[in-house]
Coordinates of C-alpha atoms and ligand atoms in Angstrom, one line a residue:
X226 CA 66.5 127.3 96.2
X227 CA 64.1 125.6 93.5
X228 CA 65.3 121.8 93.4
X229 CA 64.2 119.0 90.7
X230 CA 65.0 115.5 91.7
X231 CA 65.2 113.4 88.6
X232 CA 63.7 109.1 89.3
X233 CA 61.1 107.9 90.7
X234 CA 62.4 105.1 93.0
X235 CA 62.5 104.4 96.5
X236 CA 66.1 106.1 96.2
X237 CA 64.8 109.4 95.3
X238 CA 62.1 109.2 97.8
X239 CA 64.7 108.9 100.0
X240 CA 66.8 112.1 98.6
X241 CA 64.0 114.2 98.0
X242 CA 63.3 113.3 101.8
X243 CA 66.3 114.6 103.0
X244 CA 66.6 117.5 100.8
X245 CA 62.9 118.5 101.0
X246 CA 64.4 119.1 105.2
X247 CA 66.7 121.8 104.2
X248 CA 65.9 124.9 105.3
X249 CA 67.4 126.2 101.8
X250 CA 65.0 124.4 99.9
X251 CA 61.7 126.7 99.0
X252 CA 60.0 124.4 96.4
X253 CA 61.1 120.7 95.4
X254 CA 59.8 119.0 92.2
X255 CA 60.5 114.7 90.9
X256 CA 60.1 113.8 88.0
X257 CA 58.6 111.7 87.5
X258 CA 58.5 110.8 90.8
X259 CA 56.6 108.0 93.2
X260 CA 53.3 107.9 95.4
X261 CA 55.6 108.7 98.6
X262 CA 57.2 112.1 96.6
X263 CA 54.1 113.0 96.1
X264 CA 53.4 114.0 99.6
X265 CA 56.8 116.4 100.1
X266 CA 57.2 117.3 96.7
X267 CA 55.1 118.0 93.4
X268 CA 55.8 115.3 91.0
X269 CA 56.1 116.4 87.5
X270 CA 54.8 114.1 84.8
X271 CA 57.4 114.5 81.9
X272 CA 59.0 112.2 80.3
X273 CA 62.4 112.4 81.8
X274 CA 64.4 110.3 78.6
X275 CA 63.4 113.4 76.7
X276 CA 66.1 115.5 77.4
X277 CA 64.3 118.9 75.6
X278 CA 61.0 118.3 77.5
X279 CA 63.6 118.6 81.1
X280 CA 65.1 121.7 79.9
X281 CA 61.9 123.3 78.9
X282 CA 60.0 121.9 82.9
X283 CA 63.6 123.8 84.2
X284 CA 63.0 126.8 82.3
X285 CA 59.2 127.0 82.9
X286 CA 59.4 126.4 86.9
X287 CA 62.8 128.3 87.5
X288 CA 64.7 125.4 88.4
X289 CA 68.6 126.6 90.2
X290 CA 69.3 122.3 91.1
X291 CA 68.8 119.7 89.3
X292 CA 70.0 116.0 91.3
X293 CA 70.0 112.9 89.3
X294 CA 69.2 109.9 91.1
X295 CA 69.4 107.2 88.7
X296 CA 72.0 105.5 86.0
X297 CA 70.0 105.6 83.1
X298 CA 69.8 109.4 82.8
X299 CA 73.5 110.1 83.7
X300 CA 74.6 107.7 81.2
X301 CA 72.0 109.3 78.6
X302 CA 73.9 112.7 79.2
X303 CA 71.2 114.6 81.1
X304 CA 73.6 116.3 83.1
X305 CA 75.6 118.0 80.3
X306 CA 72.5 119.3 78.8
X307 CA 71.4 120.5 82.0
X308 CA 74.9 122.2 82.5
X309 CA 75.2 122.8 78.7
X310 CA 71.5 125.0 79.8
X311 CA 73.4 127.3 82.4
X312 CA 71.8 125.5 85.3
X313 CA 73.4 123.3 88.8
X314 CA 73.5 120.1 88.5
X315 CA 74.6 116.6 90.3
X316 CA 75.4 114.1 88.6
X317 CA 77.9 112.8 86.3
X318 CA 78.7 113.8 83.0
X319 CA 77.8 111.0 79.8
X320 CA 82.3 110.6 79.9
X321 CA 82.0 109.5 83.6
X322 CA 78.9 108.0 83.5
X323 CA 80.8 105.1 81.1
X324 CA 82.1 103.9 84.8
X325 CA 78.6 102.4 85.4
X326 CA 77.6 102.4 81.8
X327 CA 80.5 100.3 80.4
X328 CA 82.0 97.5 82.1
X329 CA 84.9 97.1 80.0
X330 CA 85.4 100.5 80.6
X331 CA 85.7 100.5 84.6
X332 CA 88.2 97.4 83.5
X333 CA 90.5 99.5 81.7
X334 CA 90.6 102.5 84.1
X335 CA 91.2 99.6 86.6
X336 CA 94.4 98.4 84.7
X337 CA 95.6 102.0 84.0
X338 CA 95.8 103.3 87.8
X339 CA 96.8 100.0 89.4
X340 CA 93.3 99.7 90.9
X341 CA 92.7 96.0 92.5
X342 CA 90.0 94.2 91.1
X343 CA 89.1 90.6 89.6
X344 CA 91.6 90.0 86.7
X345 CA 89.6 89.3 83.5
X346 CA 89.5 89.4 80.2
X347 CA 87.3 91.6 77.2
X348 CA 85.8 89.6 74.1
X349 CA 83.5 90.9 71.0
X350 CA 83.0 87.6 69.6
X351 CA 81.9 84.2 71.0
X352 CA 84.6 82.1 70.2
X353 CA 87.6 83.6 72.0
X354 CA 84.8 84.3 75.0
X355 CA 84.4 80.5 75.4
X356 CA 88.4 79.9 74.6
X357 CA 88.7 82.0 77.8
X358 CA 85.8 80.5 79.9
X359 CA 87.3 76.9 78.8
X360 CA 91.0 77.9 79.9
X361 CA 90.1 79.6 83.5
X362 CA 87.5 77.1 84.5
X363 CA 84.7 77.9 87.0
X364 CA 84.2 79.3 89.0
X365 CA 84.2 82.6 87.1
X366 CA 81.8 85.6 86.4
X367 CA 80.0 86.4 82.4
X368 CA 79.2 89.7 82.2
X369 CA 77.4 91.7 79.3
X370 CA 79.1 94.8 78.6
X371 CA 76.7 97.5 79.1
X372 CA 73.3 98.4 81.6
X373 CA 71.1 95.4 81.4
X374 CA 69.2 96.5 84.0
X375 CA 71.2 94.3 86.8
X376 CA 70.5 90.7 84.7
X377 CA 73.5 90.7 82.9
X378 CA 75.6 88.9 85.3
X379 CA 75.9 85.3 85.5
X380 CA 78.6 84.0 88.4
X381 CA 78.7 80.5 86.9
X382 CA 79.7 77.7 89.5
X383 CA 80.4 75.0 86.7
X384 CA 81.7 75.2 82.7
X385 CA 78.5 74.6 81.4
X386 CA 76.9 77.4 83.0
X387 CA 79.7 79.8 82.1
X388 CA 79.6 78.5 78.5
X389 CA 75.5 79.3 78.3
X390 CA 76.4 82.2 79.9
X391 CA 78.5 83.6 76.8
X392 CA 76.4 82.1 74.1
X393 CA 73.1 84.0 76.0
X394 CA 75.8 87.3 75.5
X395 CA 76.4 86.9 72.1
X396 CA 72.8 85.6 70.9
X397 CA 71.1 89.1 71.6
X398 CA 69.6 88.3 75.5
X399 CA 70.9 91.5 76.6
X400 CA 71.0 93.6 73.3
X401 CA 73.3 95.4 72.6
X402 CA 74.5 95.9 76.1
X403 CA 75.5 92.0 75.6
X404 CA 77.4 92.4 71.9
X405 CA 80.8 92.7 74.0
X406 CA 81.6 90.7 77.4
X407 CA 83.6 90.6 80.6
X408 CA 84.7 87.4 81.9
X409 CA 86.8 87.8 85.0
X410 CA 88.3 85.6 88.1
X411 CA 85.4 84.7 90.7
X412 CA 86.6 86.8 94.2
X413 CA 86.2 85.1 97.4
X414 CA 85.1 87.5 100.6
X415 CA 82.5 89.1 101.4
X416 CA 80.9 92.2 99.7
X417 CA 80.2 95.7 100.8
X418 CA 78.9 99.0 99.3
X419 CA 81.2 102.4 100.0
X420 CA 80.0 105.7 98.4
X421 CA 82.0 108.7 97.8
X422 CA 81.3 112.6 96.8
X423 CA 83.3 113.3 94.0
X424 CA 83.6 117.2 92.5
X425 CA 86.7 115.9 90.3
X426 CA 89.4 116.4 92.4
X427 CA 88.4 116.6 95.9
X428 CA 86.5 113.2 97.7
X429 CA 83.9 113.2 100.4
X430 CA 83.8 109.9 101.8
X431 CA 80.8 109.0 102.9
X432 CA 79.2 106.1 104.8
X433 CA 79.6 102.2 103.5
X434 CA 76.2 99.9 103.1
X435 CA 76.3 96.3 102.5
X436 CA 72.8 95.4 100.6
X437 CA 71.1 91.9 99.6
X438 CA 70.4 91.3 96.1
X439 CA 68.8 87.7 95.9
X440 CA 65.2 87.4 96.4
X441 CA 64.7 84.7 99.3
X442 CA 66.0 84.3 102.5
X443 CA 69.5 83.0 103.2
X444 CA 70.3 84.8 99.9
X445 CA 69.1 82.5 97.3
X446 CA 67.4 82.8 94.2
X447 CA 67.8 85.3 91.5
X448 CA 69.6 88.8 91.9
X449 CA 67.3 91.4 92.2
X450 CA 68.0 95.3 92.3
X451 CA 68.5 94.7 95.7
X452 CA 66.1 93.3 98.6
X453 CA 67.1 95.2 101.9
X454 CA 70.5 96.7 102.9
X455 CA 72.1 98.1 106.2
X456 CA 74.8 100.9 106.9
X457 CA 77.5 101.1 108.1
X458 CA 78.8 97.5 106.6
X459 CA 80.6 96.3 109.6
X460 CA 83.4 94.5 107.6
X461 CA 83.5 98.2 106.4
X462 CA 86.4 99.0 109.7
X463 CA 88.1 102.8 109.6
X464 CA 91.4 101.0 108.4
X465 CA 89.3 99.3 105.4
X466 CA 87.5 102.4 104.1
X467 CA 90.7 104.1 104.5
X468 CA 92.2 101.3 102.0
X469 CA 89.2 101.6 99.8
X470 CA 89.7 105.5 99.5
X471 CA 93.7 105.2 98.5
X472 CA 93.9 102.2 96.7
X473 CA 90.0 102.5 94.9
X474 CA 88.3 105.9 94.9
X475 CA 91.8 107.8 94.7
X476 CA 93.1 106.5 91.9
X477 CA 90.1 106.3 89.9
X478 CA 89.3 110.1 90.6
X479 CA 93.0 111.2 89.4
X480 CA 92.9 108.8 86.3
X481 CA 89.0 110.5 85.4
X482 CA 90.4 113.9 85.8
X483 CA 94.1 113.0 83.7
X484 CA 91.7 111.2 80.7
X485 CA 90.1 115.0 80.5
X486 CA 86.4 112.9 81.5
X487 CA 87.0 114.3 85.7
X488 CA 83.4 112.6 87.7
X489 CA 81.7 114.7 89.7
X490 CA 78.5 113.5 91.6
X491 CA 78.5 110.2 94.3
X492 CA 80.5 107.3 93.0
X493 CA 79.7 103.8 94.4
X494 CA 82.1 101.3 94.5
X495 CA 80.6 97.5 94.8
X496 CA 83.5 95.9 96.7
X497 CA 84.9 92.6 97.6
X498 CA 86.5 92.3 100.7
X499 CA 89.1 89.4 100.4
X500 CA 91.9 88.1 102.4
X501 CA 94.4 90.5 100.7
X502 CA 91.9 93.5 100.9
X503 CA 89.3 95.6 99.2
X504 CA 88.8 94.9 95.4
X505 CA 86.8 96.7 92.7
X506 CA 83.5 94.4 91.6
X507 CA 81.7 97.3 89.6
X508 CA 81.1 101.2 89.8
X509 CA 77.8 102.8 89.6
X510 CA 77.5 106.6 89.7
X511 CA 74.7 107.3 91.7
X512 CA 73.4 106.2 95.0
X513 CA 72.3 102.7 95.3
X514 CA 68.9 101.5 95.8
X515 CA 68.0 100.6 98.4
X516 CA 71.7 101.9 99.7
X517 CA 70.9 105.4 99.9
X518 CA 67.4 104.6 101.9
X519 CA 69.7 103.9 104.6
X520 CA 72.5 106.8 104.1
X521 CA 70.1 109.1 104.5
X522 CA 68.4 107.8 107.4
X523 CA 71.7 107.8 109.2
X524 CA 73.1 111.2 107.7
X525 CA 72.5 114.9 109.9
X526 CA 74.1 117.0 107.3
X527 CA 72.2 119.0 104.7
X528 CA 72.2 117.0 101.8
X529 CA 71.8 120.2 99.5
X530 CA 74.7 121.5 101.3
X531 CA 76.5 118.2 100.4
X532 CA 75.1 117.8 97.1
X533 CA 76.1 121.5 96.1
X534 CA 79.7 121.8 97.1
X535 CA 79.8 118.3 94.9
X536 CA 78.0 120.4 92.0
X537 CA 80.3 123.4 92.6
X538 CA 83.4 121.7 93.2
X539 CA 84.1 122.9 96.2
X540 CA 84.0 119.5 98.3
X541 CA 87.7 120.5 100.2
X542 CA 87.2 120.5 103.9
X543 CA 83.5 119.0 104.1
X544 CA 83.0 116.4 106.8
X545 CA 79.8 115.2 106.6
X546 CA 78.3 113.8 109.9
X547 CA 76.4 110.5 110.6
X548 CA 74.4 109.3 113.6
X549 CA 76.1 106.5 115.1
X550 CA 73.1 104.2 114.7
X551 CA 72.5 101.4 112.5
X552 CA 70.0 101.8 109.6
X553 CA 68.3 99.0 107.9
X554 CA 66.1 98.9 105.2
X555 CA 63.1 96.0 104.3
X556 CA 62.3 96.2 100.5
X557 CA 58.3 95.1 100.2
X558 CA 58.4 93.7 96.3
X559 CA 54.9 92.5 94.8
X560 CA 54.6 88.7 94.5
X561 CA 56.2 87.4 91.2
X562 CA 59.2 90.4 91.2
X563 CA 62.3 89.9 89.9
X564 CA 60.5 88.2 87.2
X565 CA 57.1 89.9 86.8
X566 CA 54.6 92.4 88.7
X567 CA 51.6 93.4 88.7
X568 CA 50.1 96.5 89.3
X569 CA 47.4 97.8 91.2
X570 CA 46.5 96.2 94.5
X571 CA 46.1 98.1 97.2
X572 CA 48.4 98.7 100.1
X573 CA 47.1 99.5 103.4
X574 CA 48.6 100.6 106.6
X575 CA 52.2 101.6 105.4
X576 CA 51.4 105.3 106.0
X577 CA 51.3 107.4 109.3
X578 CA 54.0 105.0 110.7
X579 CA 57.0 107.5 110.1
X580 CA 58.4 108.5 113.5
X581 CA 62.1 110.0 114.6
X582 CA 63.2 105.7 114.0
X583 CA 61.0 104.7 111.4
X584 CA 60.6 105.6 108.2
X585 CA 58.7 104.4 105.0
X586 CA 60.2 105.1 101.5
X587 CA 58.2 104.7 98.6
X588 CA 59.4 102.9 95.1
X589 CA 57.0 101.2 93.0
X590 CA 54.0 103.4 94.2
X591 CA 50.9 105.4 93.1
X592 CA 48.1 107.4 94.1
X593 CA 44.2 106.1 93.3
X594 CA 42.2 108.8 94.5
X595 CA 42.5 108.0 98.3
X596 CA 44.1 104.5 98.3
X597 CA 47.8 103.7 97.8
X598 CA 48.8 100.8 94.8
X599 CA 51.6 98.8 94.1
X600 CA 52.7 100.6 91.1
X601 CA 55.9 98.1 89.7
X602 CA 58.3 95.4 91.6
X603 CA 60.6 96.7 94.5
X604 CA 57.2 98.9 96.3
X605 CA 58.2 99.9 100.0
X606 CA 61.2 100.5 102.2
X607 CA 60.3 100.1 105.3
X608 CA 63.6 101.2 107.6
X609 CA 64.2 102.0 110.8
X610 CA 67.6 103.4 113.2
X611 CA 68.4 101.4 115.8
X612 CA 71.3 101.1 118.1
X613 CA 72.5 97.7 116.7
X614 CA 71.4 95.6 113.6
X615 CA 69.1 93.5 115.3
X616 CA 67.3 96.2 117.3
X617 CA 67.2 97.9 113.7
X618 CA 65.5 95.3 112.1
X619 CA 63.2 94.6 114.9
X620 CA 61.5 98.1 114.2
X621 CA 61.6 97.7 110.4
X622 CA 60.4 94.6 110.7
X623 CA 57.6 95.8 113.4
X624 CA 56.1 98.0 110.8
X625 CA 56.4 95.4 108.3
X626 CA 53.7 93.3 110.0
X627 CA 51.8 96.3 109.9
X628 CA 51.2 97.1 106.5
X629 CA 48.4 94.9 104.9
X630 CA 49.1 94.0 101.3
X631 CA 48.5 90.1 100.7
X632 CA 49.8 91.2 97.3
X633 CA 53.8 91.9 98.5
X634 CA 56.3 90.1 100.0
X635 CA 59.5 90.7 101.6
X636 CA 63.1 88.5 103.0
X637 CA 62.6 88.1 106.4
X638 CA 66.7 87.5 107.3
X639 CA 67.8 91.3 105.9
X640 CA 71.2 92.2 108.2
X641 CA 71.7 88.1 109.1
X642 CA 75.3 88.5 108.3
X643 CA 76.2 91.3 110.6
X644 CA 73.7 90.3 113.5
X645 CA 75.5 87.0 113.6
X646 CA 78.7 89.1 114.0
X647 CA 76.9 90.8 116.9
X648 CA 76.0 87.9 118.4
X649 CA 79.1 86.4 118.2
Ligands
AMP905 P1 77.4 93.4 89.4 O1 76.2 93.6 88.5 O2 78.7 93.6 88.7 O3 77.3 94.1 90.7 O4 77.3 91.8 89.8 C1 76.2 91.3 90.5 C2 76.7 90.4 91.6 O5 77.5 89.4 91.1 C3 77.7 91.1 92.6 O6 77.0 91.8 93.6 C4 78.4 89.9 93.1 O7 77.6 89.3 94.1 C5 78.5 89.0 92.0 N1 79.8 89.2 91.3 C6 80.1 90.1 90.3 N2 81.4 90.0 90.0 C7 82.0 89.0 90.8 C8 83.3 88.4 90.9 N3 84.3 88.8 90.1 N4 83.5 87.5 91.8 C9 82.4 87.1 92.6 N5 81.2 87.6 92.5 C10 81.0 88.5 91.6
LIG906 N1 71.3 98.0 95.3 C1 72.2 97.9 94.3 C2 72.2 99.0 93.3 O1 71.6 100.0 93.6 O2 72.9 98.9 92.3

């Protein structure tokens, strides 16, 4: 099978990793792809936004796969053209894809099913926004509408805040992801990742993550794409993925297939876990980054099996299987990310340390002739199995202190919450 792995993070590194060890995979392409893809695959320099310049890279390289790692193409619609070509392809169609492309969206499909999540309310002008934000009161959450690349969240712990918040929406900070907003009830608990295979009707549960998304220690700071994550999410128990799967993932799946607009492909489900149980915080319809760094550290089962009975439909019966380790995942981020990065320095040592535990992914990275170079913000994930959290990070943090690149940075506290736990 001839597979093309749309992205070029330290998520598809991670995929094409794990699908370029099927033994039914002859030739794997990324597009664009990283410096890491680069050596198991053959990056392909088009211009993946142009959706003609795909199709005619499938065509010319006899593609049968296509698997799209990031949002931005599924909610541009790559996969119906793809499909629309004749050719297999994960990922959601441009219908679905309004789960993680539309906010108010998820919201509606939320009230329609019965699916808990924060209760909230939808404005497209800035008055009744701040009417709303002036009755509830903060604590309470300001979202723009649409992608906004992760900054279009404010959880505002006073009025003023929330108020700024709004009039930021409405004033053009986000574009026009921000010309319509979701303001909704602040939850309390504690937040975890779960990711399902969806074919439409059938769901593949697979394994739950919890991530951190500010940039300093003790999670502080701004939100970032995400800064390090662990799987499985220990507040994740059987009995709470079980909840998360009939009162969550179910419903939304049945509503998506009733409203004619069924999702196929892996739907993650940002969750709070409160006192009364799991609640909806957002969907996004791909794997996370760095999430799926660790999923596929921890997962035995071909992925191309996986991602093709998804593709196919034909997800009834499949059990995936997981080792019963703990993966965790250090992002490396160049000095200056969330807010800026620059490119180019060079990154020694973070190659020749992968071994049956340890294993570096590759983001923001490129190739200059012989050297590695930081190539954009989030750079390396360095993650490691180990049979708890801590001895988990331990080893990703071991190989951490081996790479020399005065240039990056990284948390130093990634899986605190749940090696507390173990401790206690
Ligand atoms: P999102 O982009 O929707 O994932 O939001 C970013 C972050 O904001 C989440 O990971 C949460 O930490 C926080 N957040 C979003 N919505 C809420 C909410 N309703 N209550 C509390 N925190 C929230
Ligand atoms: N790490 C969070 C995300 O991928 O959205």
């Amino acid at each position: 099978m001839r597979v093309l792995v749309i992205g070029s993070g330290g998520r598809e590194h991670a995929l094409s990793w794990a699908i370029s060890k099927s033994p039914r995979v002859t030739k794997l392409f990324v597009a664009p792809g990283n410096g890491g893809t680069a050596a198991i695959a053959e990056n392909a320099p088009i211009d993946i936004t142009r959706h003609d310049a795909v199709l005619a890279f499938i065509a010319a390289n006899a593609i049968d796969f296509v698997v799209i790692g990031p949002d931005a193409p599924a909610v541009a619609g790559l996969g119906d053209d793809v499909r629309a070509a004749g050719i297999l392809c994960f990922g959601p169609s441009k219908a679905a894809a309004q789960l993680e492309g539309s906010k108010g969206f998820t919201k509606q499909i939320c009230d329609e099913a019965d699916i808990p999540t924060a209760a909230y309310g939808r404005f497209d002008s800035e008055e009744p926004a701040l009417a709303y934000v002036r009755k509830h009161g903060a604590p309470i959450v300001v979202k723009a509408d649409g992608l906004a690349a992760g900054k279009g969240v404010t959880v505002a712990m006073t009025l003023p805040e929330a108020e700024d918040a709004v009039r930021d929406c409405f004033s053009g900070a986000f574009g026009e992801s921000g010309s319509s907003v979701v303001i909704e009830e602040f939850l309390v608990g504690e937040e975890a990742s779960v990711f399902a295979l969806c074919d439409g009707q059938n769901i593949v549960m697979l394994a739950s993550a919890q991530d951190h998304k500010r940039v300093w220690d003790g999670d502080r700071g701004p939100n970032t794409g995400g800064m390090g994550a662990y799987s499985p999410a220990p507040v994740m128990t059987d009995a709470m993925m079980a909840r998360t799967r009939a009162e969550i993932i179910e419903p939304t799946v049945r509503r998506m297939t009733e409203r004619g607009t069924p999702f196929t492909g892996v739907l993650f489900a940002g969750l709070m876990v409160t006192d009364t149980g799991p609640k909806l915080i957002e969907y996004n319809v791909r794997f996370g980054d760095p999430e799926c760094q660790v999923l596929m550290m921890r997962l035995k089962t071909d992925i191309v099996d996986l991602l093709e009975a998804t593709a196919r439909g034909k997800l009834a019966g499949v059990v995936p299987e997981w080792s019963d380790e703990v993966a965790l995942t250090v992002v490396l981020a160049t000095k200056g990310y969330p807010v800026s990065a620059e490119k180019g320095s060079v990154i020694a040592g973070a190659e020749d340390q992968d071994s049956a535990t340890l294993r570096i992914f590759h983001a923001g990275t490129a190739r200059n002739g012989t050297q590695l170079v930081a190539n954009g913000g989030r750079v390396l994930n360095v993650t490691a199995l180990g049979a708890s959290v801590a001895e988990a990070q331990a080893r990703a943090y071991a190989a951490v202190d081996k790479v020399d690149w005065p240039e990056g940075f990284c948390r130093r506290d990634i899986g605190w919450r749940a090696i507390a736990r173990e401790k206690a």
